[in-house]
Amino acid sequence: MDVNDTGHVQELERNFSLFSICSVGIVTGNTWAALGGSIVVAIYNGGPPGVLYEFIAVSIFYWLVAASLAELASSMPTSAGVYHWASITPGPKYGRICGWFAGWWNTFAWICATATMASISSQIAVAMYGLYRPEYMPQRWHIFIGYLIVTWACCATVLFANRALPMVNNIGLFFILAGVLITILVCAIMPHTSGSGYASSSFVWSEWSNQTGYSSDGFVFLAGMLNGAYAVGTPDCVSHLAEEIPHPKRNVPLAIAAQMVIGFVTAFFYMIAIFYAIANIDDVLTAPYFPLATIYAQATSSNAGTLGLLFIIFVPIFCCCIGTFITAGRCLWTISRDGAVPFSGTLGVISPRFKNPFNATLFCGCFSTVLGAIYVGSSTAFNAFVGSFVVLSTLSYLAAILPFIFTRRFSRSSQAPGPYINSMRPGPYQMGHELGYGVNIISCLYIIVFVVIYCFPYSLPVTAVNMNYACLITGSMSIFAALWWFVKGGNYVGPKVTAHEDESHSAGIVAPTEEPIPTKE
């Protein structure tokens, strides 16, 4: 049987093409819909100008992070993603411990992402239900019921329709691109025809509004980048399908690029359109539930138009939730097959019937359900879990990129000129020596600085309700991972580089994860 770059037997079918893997990245990233679903939190940090400029700033940093991850993916494509790279880039001495924590952080981040998308989907569904029922007042358990339906519908799709996933993501891509175009056109045209009028350009581009309680507008700007980071901060998602596509060394970086470019363009123009459609910002900020529905109502001045726009954003977010379950299940499976988590023997196997990491994905669905149950008791506790996605995911990126700098990227050993210091060989996509160092260093500095900033309270004065518990969740997860290291770390080997990699390449042998190129006789 084929052995891929992870040192494991190739178990997954290669169902995805370049187009469908790009669809997965764009659908799972789903930048414009994610921004729309959490728009009010962002508006408090500077108003519409803050949202726009903060999004531009954080996107630039994430382009650098994405470029760093794409280079690693081109060098060593693997469904383990940052977990595998963090195990290889530090070299043999520190690789085990770096990979261990990177795997835990990245996996739990993606489980939090499933909960986030299911929650937003449920809120949209409740908002659509209440449009024609003015007397209806949503309760927290109503959203929880919708949350359960969305969670298990998405999880079941991933569990039982593995071969249909490329088609599902292609459908999601259509709704994302068509949905954002329709929404932009409606928000650009309807305020003029309905008589509600447009917001002023100064309101959209220059009227700074700090409603957080912090005195420093500069800090508010930096803290406000969190919302954009949540929307755009998924550059590793397609890397977790590297063992399910042909030519992953070339196709994964291309898919990452497509995801980041299309995500930024669609989200930026979408935000401009909805901000110009706002007639009364106070009504948006005081909306009883899902404030985006209020923005759409002001833009269209009709329940039918609002319902249509909500449905247009519901479908992409639902497809995005499917994408997060794809990624979360494969993250858990890859660290389980190396014995890094409890019950690895159960979670680290591929179902021979469904040809996917069935047990790992099912566990992600169950864990996401637990997070939803917490929401019923405390929205603050739930927000702490889902808000930890940005912190945990970026920490996992740091664990892969920072050691890559310290081991001199693709440099060869001075003692043994043949092998590379960290066993990472340049792939089809590489940035070069000087540019690569610059991009990697700026990426790491961004993560180190903003992981701290993103853990500050959302507003002042600090109370138990508005406290940011991301640091508590991240710390608790890290402590649990450390304790499990002391229990099982002694027997943990971690991902390995394919044996005799340098010799096989020098002999012209095709890497196991690459499909051989046909040659004429």
Phi, psi and omega in degrees: 000153180292143173245129183265187185296345179280350186086006180255158175294139178289106185256333186270145176283147179270080184274341190262143172259178177300317181296315183290330178288326173296321178299318179300314181297315182290320181289317181289322175294309172045051194298313185293322180289323178295320176296317179297323181291340182233032190293325185293320178303322180288323184298328179299333182264063174112355182074189179307317178299322178298316180300313184294309184288326176295322179294319177299314183297312183290330178295321179300315179295320181287335172297321179291318177298316180297321178297321178295316180291324179296324178294319177292321179295324178290330179283316184216083180290133182200145177294342178287340176060229185298332177300316180290314182297322178292340177277339185257317186298329179285351187087175187293335186289315185248001185297320183298312185288321178296314180296322180303307182289323178300318179297316178296313181298313184293319181295312181292328176301316183287332173294320175298324180295323177298319179294321180298310183294322178295323179294314180297318178301317181295319179297321178296317180298318178295321179297320178295320180297322185277355183300317183260015179228081184301333182280350185287131175240111184294140175254160183297325181288336174297314179295326180295320177299313177298323178300315180296318180298313181295315182304310186278337172293317179290317180297318180295325177299316179291323183290315192251356183231050185301315183287343179270354184300319175303318179294319179300317180288329175295320175296317178299321178299318179300313181293326179293312182287315178292321182296316181291324178295314180297316181297317179298316180295317181296314182290337179275334186256315189298320179302331179284317183283329183275347177092355180288334177081174183255156170289158181285157178295328178293325177298321183281322192249340189222343183278092181290136181225108181257107180244027183265341185095347176282139183280335183270113178294329178297317178293322178299320178299314182294317180293327180291345177293347180301318182296318176294324179296323178296321184284321188258352192273051178232044186290347183268357191298318183288338180296336181282000174248018185298332181271008182238013178226153174284152177049056185294333181297332177263319190282325180297311177300323178297319179293321177298316179298315179299318180299313184290319182292308182294322178299316181293312184298312182295318182292320184295313181288330176296315181295319178301314182297314184287331178290322176291339181273354181285123178264328182216105184291330181296321178296326178293315183289335181256012180300137184293330179202146179040079185301337179300329177297324177293320177298315179296322179295320177292326181288321187259338183057031178204147177292323181296316179295319178296317179299317180298316180292324178294321178295323180296327178272336180294315184297312177299321180291324176298315177295325177297321179297323174299316179298323179292326176290324175302311184291314182299316180297320180287327174299312181295321179298317184292324178281336178287323182291345174262003176077030185267352182229162174299153179058036182299326181297332179270318185278340187263028181240155175262132179293122179293338180276313186261355174058039178208168177286074190298310184295319180295318179293321178297320178297320179299321177296318179294318180294321177297325176296321177298317178299321177294324177295325176298324179300325180298322181276326185202113177292331178296316180295320179296315179298330177295321179293309185288330177289344179284350182304313183296315183294313182293318182294317181290328175296322178292324176295319180299322181295339178265321187278317183299313176297331178299324176290313184295331178265020170063039173052242184261031181282151177268157180290137178286331179284326180226092188303340183289298186288156173277151186300315183251013178069009177268119178262145177300136177261190179302327177255119174211150186267351185091168189292299186290312179299319180297316177300315181299313180296315180297317183293314179297321178300315181292320178297319177301312183297314183299316182287315189277340172300324177289312182298321182289353178262358177290153176303149183291330181204168177241150356289154185281131175230174178295337182279317184262006178294144177267111184264015180300321180294324179293315180295315179297316179296318180296317178297320180293321179294318178297318178297322179293318179297319179292332175298318180290335179279312188242352186298333181296330180261002184277128179259317179086178180297150181234152173281143178304133185298143176057040184298313183298318182294321181293322179291319181294335179274357178085018180278136181286137179300146186300330182278352179261136176284134182300142178277126181299142178235151178279145178290000000 
